[in-house]
XYZ file of C-alpha atoms in Angstrom:
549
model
C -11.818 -20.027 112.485
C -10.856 -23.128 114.735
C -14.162 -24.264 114.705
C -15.133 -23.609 111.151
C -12.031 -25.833 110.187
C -13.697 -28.532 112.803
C -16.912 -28.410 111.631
C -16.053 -28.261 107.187
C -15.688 -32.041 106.525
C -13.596 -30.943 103.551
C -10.946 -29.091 105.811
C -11.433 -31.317 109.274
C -8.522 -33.544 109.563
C -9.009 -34.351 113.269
C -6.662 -35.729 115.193
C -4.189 -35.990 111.977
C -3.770 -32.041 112.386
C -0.008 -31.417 112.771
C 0.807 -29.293 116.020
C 2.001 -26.441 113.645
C -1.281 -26.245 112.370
C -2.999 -26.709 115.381
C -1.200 -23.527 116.878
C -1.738 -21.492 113.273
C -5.688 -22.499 113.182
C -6.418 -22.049 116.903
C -6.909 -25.881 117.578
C -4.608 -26.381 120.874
C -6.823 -27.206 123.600
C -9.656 -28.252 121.101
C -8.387 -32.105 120.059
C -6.314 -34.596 121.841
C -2.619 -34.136 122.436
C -2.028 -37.378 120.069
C -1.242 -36.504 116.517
C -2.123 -39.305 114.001
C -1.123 -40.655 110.630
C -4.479 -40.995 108.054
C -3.592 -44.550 108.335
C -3.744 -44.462 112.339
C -7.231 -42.788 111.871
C -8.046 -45.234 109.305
C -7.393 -48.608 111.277
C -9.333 -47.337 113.616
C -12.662 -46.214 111.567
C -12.433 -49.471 109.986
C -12.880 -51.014 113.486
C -15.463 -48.928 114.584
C -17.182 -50.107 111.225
C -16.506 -53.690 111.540
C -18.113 -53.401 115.050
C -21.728 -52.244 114.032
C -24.172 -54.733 114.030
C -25.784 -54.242 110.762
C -25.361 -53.225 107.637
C -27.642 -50.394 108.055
C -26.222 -49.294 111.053
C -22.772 -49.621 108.702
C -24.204 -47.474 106.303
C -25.209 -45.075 109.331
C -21.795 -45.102 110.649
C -19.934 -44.258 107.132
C -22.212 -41.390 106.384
C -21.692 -39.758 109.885
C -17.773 -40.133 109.265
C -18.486 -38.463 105.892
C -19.872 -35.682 106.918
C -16.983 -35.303 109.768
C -13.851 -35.841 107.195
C -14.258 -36.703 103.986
C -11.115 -37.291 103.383
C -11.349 -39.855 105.857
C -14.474 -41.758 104.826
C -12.965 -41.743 101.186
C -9.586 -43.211 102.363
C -11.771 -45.806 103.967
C -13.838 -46.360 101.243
C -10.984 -47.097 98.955
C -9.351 -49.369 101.044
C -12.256 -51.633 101.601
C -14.062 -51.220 98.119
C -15.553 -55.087 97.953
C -16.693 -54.843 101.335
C -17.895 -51.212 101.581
C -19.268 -50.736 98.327
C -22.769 -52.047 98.568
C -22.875 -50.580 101.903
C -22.443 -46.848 100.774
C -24.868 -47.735 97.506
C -26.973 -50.607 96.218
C -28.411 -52.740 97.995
C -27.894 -51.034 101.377
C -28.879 -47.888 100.427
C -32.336 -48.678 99.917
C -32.869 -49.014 103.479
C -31.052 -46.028 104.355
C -33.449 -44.524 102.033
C -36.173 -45.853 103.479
C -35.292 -44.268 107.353
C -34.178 -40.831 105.688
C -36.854 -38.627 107.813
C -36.819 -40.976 110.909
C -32.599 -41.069 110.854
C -32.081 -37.223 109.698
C -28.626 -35.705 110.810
C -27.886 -33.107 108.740
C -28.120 -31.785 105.002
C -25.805 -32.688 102.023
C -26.512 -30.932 99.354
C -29.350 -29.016 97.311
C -33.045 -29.432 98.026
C -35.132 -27.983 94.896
C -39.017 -27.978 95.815
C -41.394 -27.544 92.778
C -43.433 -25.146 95.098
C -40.909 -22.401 94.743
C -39.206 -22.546 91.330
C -38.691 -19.154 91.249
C -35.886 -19.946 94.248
C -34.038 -22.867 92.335
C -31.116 -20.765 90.882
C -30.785 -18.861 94.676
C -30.941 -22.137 96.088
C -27.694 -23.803 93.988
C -26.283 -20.814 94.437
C -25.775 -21.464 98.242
C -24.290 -23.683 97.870
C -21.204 -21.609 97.520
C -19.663 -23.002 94.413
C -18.227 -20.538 91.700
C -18.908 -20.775 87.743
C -15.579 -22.967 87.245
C -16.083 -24.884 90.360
C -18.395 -27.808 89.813
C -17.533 -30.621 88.079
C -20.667 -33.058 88.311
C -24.369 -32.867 89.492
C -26.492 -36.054 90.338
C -29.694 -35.295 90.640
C -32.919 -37.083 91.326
C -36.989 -36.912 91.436
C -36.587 -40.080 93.635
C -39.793 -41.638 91.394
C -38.209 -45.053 91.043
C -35.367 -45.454 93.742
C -33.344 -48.734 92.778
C -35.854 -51.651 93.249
C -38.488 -50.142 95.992
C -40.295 -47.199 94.151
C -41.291 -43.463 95.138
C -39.562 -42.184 98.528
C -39.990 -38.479 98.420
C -37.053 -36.056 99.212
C -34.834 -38.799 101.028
C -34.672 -41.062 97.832
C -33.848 -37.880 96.030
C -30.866 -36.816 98.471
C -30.009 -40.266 99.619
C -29.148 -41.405 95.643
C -27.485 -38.750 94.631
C -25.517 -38.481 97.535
C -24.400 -42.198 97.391
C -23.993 -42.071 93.402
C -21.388 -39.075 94.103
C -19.699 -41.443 96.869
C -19.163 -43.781 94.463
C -17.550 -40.980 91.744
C -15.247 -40.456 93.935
C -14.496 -43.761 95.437
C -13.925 -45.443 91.711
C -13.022 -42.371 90.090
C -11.266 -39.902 91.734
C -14.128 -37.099 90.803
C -13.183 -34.341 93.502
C -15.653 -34.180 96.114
C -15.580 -30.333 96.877
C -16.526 -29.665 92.634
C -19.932 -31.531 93.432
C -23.398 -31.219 94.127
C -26.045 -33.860 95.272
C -29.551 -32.579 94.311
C -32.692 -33.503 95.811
C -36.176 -32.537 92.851
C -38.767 -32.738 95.636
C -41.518 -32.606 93.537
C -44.190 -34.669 96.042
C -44.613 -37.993 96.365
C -47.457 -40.483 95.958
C -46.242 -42.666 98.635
C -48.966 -42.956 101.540
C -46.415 -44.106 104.173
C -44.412 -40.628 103.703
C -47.474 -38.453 103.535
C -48.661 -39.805 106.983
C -45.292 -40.056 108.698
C -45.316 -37.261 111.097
C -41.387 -36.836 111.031
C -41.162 -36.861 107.287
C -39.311 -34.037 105.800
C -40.425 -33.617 101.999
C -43.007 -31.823 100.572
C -46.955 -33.356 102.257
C -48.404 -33.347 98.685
C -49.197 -35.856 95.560
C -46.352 -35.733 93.456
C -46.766 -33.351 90.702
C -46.571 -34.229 87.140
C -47.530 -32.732 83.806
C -46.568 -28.990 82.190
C -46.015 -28.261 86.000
C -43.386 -30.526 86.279
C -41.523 -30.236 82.720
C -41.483 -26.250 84.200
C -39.437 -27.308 87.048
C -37.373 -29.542 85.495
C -36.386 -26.936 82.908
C -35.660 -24.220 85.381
C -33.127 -26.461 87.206
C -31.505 -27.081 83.750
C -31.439 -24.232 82.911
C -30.160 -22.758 86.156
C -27.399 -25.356 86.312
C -26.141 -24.866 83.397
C -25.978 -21.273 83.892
C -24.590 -21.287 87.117
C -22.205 -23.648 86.140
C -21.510 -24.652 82.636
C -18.819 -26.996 82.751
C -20.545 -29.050 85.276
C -22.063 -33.182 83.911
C -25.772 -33.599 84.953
C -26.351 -36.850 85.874
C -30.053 -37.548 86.608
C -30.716 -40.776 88.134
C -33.763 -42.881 89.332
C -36.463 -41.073 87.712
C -39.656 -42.543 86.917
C -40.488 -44.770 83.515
C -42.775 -41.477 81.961
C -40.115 -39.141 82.546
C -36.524 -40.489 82.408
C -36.274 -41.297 78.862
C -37.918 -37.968 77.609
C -36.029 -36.015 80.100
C -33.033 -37.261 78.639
C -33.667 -36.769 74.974
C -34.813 -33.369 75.748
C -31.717 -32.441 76.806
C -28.907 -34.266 76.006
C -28.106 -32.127 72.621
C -28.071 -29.139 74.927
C -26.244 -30.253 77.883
C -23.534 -33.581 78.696
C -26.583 -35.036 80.522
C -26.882 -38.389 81.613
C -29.265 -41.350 82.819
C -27.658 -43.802 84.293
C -30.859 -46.124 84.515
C -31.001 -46.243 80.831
C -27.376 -45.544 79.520
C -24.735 -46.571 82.745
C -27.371 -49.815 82.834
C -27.440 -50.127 78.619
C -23.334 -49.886 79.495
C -22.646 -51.820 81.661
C -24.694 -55.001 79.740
C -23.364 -54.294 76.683
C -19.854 -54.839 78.196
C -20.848 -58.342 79.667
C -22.284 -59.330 76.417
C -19.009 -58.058 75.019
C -16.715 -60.146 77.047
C -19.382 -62.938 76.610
C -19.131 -63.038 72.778
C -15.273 -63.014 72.920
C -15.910 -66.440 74.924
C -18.500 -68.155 72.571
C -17.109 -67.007 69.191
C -20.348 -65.996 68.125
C -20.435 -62.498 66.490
C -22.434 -59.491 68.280
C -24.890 -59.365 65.000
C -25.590 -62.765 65.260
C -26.945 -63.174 69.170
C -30.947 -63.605 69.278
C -31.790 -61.518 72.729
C -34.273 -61.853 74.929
C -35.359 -58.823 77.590
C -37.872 -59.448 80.226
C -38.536 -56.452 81.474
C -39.397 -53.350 79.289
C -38.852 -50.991 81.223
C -36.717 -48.005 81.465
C -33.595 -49.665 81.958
C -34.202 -52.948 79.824
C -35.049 -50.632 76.893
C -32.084 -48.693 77.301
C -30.454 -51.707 77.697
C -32.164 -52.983 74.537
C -30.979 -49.455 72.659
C -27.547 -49.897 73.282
C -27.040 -53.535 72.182
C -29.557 -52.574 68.956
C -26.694 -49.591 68.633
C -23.598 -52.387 68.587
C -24.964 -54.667 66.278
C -25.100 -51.991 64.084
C -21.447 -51.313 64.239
C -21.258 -55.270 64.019
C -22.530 -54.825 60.730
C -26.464 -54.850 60.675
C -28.548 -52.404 59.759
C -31.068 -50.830 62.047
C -34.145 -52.766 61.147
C -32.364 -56.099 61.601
C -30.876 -55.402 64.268
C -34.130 -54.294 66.467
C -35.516 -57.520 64.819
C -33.065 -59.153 67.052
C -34.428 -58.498 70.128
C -37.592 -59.677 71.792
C -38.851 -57.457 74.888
C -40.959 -58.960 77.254
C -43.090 -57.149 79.761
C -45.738 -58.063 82.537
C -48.296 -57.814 79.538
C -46.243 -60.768 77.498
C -44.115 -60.696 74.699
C -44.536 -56.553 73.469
C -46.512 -57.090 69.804
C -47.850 -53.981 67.300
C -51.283 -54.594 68.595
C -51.062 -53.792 72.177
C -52.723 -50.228 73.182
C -50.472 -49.361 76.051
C -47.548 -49.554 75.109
C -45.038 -46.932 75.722
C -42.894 -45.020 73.407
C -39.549 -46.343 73.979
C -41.119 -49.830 73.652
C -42.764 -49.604 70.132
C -40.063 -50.213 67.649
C -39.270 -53.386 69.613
C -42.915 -54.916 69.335
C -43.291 -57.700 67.268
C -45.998 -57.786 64.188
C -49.255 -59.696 65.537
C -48.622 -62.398 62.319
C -45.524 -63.035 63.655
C -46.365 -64.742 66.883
C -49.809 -66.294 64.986
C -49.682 -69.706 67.252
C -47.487 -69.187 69.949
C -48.755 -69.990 73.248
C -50.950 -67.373 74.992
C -51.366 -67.678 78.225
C -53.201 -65.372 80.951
C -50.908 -62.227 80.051
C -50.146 -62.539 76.439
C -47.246 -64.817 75.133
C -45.236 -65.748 78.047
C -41.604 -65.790 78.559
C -41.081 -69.822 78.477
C -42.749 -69.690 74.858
C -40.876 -67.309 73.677
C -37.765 -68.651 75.107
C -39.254 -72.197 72.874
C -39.888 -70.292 70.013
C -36.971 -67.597 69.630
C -33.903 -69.748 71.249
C -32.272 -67.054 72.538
C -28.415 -66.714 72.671
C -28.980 -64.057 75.152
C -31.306 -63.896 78.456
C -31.421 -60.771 80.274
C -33.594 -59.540 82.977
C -34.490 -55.966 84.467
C -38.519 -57.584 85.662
C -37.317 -57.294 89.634
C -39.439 -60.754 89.678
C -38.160 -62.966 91.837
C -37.080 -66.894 90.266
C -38.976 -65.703 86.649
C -35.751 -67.375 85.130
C -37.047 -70.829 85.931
C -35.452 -74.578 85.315
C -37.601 -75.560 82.391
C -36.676 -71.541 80.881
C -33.392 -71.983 81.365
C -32.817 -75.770 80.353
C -35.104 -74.940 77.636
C -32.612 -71.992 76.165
C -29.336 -74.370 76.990
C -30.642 -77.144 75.149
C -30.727 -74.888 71.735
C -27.006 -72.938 72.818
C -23.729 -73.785 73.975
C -22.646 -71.202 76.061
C -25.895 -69.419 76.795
C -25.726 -66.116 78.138
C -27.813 -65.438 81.158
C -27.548 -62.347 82.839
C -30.600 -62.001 86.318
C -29.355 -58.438 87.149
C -32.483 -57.186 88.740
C -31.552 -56.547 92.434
C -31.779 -56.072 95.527
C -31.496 -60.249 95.796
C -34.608 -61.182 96.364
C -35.940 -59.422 93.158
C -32.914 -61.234 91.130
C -34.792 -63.591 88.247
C -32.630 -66.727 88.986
C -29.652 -67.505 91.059
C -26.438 -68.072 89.727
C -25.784 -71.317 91.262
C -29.075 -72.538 90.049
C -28.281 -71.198 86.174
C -25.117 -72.875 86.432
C -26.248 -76.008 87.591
C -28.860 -76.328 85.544
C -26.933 -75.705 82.393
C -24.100 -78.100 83.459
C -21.741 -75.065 83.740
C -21.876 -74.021 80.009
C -23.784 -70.916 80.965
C -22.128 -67.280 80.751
C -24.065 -65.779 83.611
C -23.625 -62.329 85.412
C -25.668 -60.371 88.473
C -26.731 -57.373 89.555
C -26.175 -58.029 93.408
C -22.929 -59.152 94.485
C -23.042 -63.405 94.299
C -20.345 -65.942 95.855
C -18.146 -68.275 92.965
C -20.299 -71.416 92.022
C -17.918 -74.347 92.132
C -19.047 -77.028 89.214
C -17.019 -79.793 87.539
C -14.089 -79.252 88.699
C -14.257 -75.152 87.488
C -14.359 -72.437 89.579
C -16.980 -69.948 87.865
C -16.340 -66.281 88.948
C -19.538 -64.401 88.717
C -19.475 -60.813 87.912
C -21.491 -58.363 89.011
C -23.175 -56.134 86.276
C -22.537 -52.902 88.503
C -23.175 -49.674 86.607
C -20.248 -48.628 88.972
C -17.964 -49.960 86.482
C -18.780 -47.542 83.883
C -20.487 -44.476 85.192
C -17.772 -43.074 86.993
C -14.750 -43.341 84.323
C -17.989 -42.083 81.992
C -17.682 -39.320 84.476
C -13.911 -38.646 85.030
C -13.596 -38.489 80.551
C -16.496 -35.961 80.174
C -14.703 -33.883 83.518
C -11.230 -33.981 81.705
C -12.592 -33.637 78.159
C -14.362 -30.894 79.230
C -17.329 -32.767 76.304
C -20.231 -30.505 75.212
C -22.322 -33.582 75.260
C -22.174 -37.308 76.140
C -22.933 -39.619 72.631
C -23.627 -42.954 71.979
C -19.698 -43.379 71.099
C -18.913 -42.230 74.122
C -21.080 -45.075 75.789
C -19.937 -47.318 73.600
C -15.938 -46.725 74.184
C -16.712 -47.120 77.817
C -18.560 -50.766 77.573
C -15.515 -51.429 75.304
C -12.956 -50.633 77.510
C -14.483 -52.937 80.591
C -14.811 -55.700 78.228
C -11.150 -55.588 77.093
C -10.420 -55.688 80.835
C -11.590 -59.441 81.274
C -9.813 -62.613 81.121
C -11.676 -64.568 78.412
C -9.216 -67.560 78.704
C -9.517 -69.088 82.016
C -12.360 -71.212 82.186
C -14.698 -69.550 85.006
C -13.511 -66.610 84.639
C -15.615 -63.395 85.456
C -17.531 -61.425 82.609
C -16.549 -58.525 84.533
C -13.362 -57.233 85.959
C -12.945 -57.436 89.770
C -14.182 -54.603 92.062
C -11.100 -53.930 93.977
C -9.798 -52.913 90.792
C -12.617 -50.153 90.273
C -10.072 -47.572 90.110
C -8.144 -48.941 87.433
C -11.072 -49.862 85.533
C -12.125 -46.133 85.808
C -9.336 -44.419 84.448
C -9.407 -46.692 81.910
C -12.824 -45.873 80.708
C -12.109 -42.561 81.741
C -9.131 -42.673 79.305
C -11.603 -44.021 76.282
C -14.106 -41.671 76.517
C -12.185 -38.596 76.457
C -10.670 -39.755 73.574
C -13.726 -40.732 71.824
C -14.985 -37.124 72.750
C -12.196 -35.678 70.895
C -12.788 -37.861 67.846
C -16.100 -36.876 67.204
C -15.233 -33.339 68.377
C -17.305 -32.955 71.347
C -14.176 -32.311 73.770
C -13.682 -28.313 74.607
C -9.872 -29.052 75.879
C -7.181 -30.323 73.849
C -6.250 -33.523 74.638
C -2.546 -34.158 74.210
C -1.977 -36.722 76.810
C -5.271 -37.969 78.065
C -3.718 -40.824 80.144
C -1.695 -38.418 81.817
C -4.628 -35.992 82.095
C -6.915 -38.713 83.570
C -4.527 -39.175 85.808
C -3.710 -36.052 86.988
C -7.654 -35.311 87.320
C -7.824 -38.338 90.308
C -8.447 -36.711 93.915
C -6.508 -38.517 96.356
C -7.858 -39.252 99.738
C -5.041 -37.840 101.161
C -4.447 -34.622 103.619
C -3.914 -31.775 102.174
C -2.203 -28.388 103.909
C -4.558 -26.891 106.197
C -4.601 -23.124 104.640
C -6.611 -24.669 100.800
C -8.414 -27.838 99.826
């Protein structure tokens, strides 16, 4: 028993154990005579953090305390959100990724291998949880981790362990009603397949009917196993997230958050942006380089509000140019992908623009279209250049320039460049955290676009309105409730709200979408107080007694 309540992260409490419980559990003899506040312990982890040497080796640290006492690493967490934040996730987690098999300490979570589907219900089963006992799953394939690609079975359980962090941290999501979940379905990266310590599946990774097979029976064994609980599948490959999603999300309250915390997220910043400028949502001209996954979702969602801003469909998608490593997207290229058709342009229409070596580049169409709204997802490096973006501020105000590919090196301009360069007119947010860009006098806070801000109160209102589904209101009511967060009259001011408020910017999207769940009737609880509820759905870090979580 004593060592069971050592060794369960969820129960250990360490040196914070009261002597009481020490004598009840069979710990005297088995931790130091001291006994310790949660604030005592925490001074001192944050020390012991502050002392490693990298942030790596930070990230290392935090996940060893993790799986040691959770309660713990989340009190720690909380306290240092700013700081800690891109440490537990993006950017930092990318390397972690990266050293998964060479760094291995111990399991968290569910590994699903495609070469035994028949064991994928058995294996979430072991994971001891009951039909009423999960809240959320994250899962991913690990196809497209953040910005460095395919890394097997440690992108899968690295991501979804560090999205769940992150739940928890901003959100309050309980960490004992979730389950990280690692598809190991291959992987084509050489590096992995020849790495003698890695610990995924040594084939190509699998695609086709095979794959849609496993895919299904985790669905559907999720869902049976545990039908209250939100899937969440993130970092999944271009071919696959998009259909995966629309597959399922009448069945299930499933979620990308590539495509719809990313869509989010932007559609918030241009939001708060448009409150600035004056200029109506149905009247921006927007410009996406990269047409991908997530600027396409991206691209969806902003189509979606200027519908509600008073457009109709066709007009709206008319107001959006997607750009792509092939050039401007028209009708009359043969590869292009279906999420990316009903944004390519008619060949006639471009008839004399520009062409250079890959189709119409992005500095003509930034000439020709005037955008009120640049936004890239390309991860390529400086593509925002001076003539691009003195080109677009010459033709706008207050243009709107958002570089939120990331990690850094991968963003398309920086923000003291755009600002510069635009003689501080320009509305600009990133993707990567960025230092305030003192110009003229003004102070100009720049927000970071981090799905963080919407994904986990997205989270916390599906958990408390119990929602059969996640809809496009639902997204929408989130985006709306960061936006009304920001302080549009202080010149300088952030498009986004602060991070250290993360917590109060989650229950308040948390608070949104449940009520936009009941309004369209998706909610399967009544709602009769859902601020209270929200609330009252928040784990704590905090200790609890030592006989229950």
């Amino acid at each position: 028993m004593a060592r069971n309540v050592l060794d369960d992260p969820l129960l250990n409490k360490g040196t914070a154990f009261t002597l009481d419980e020490r004598a009840r559990l069979g710990l005297d003899g088995l931790l130091p005579p001291a006994v310790e506040t949660l604030d005592e312990q925490a001074a001192r982890a944050y020390g012991q953090f502050r002392r490693q040497p990298t942030d790596l080796a930070k990230n290392v640290f935090l996940g060893a305390l993790q799986d040691r006492n959770e309660v713990l690493f989340h009190r720690l967490l909380a306290d240092h959100m700013r700081e800690m934040l891109p440490i537990v996730y993006d950017p930092t987690v990318a390397e972690s990724i990266k050293n998964y098999s060479h760094e291995y300490r111990r399991p968290r979570g569910v590994y699903l291998s495609i070469d035994d589907i028949d064991g994928i219900e058995r294996a979430l089963g072991n994971a001891g949880l009951g039909r009423g006992d999960v809240d959320l799953i994250v899962a991913s394939d690990a196809e497209q981790i953040l910005g460095i690609g395919d890394w097997g079975v440690g992108g899968g359980a690295g991501i979804a362990a560090g999205k769940l962090a992150v739940y928890t941290a901003a959100a309050g999501i309980d960490p004992a009603r979730v389950i990280p979940v690692a598809l190991d379905v291959g992987t084509d990266n050489e590096a992995l397949l020849n790495d003698r310590l890695y610990v995924g599946l040594r084939h190509a990774r699998v695609r086709g009917e095979r794959y849609d097979a496993f895919i299904d029976a985790y669905v559907s064994a999720a869902t049976r196993l545990f039908p209250e609980a939100m899937l969440h599948f993130e970092d999944f490959g271009p071919g696959n997230a998009r259909r995966i999603l629309e597959k399922y999300t009448g069945r299930v309250p499933a979620f990308n958050d590539d495509m719809q915390g990313t869509g989010a997220i932007v559609l918030a910043v241009v939001l708060a942006a448009v409150r600035i400028s004056g200029t109506p949502l149905r009247e921006q001209r927007i410009v996406v380089f990269g047409a991908g996954t997530a600027g396409m979702g991206i691209a969806d969602q902003l189509r979606d509000a200027m519908v509600r801003d008073g457009l109709d469909r066709e007009s709206a998608t008319r107001r959006i140019w997607a750009v792509d490593q092939q050039g401007l997207l028209c009708d009359d290229m043969p590869d292009l992908r279906d999420f990316q058709r009903s944004y390519a342009r008619p060949g006639d229409e471009v008839a004399g623009w520009a062409m250079g070596g890959s189709g119409v580049g992005l500095a003509e169409v930034v000439r020709r279209v005037r955008p009120t709204v640049l936004l890239g997802t390309s991860t390529a490096g400086g593509a925002f250049t001076e003539e691009i973006v003195k080109a677009m501020a010459a033709e706008v105000d207050r243009p709107v320039i958002l570089p939120i590919s990331n990690p850094t090196e991968r963003m398309e301009a920086r923000p003291d460049d755009v600002i510069r360069w635009t003689d501080g007119r320009a509305l600009v947010a990133t993707g990567v955290p960025a230092d305030p860009v003192e110009h003229g006098g003004v102070t100009h806070v720049i927000g970071q676009a981090n799905n963080a801000m919407v994904y986990p109160g997205l989270g916390l209102g599906t958990v408390v309105s119990r929602a059969r589904r996640i809809s496009d209101g639902m997204l929408q009511a989130a985006a709306e409730a960061v936006a009304g967060m920001v302080d549009v009259a202080t010149p300088g001011a952030s498009l986004l709200p602060e991070v250290e408020n993360l917590r109060i910017v989650s229950a308040t999207v948390a608070v949104a979408v449940a009520r936009r769940a009941a309004e369209e009737g998706l909610a399967r609880v009544e709602l009769g107080n859902p601020v209270q509820q929200v609330q009252d759905a928040m784990w704590e870090p905090a200790y609890r007694p030592a006989d229950g979580r």
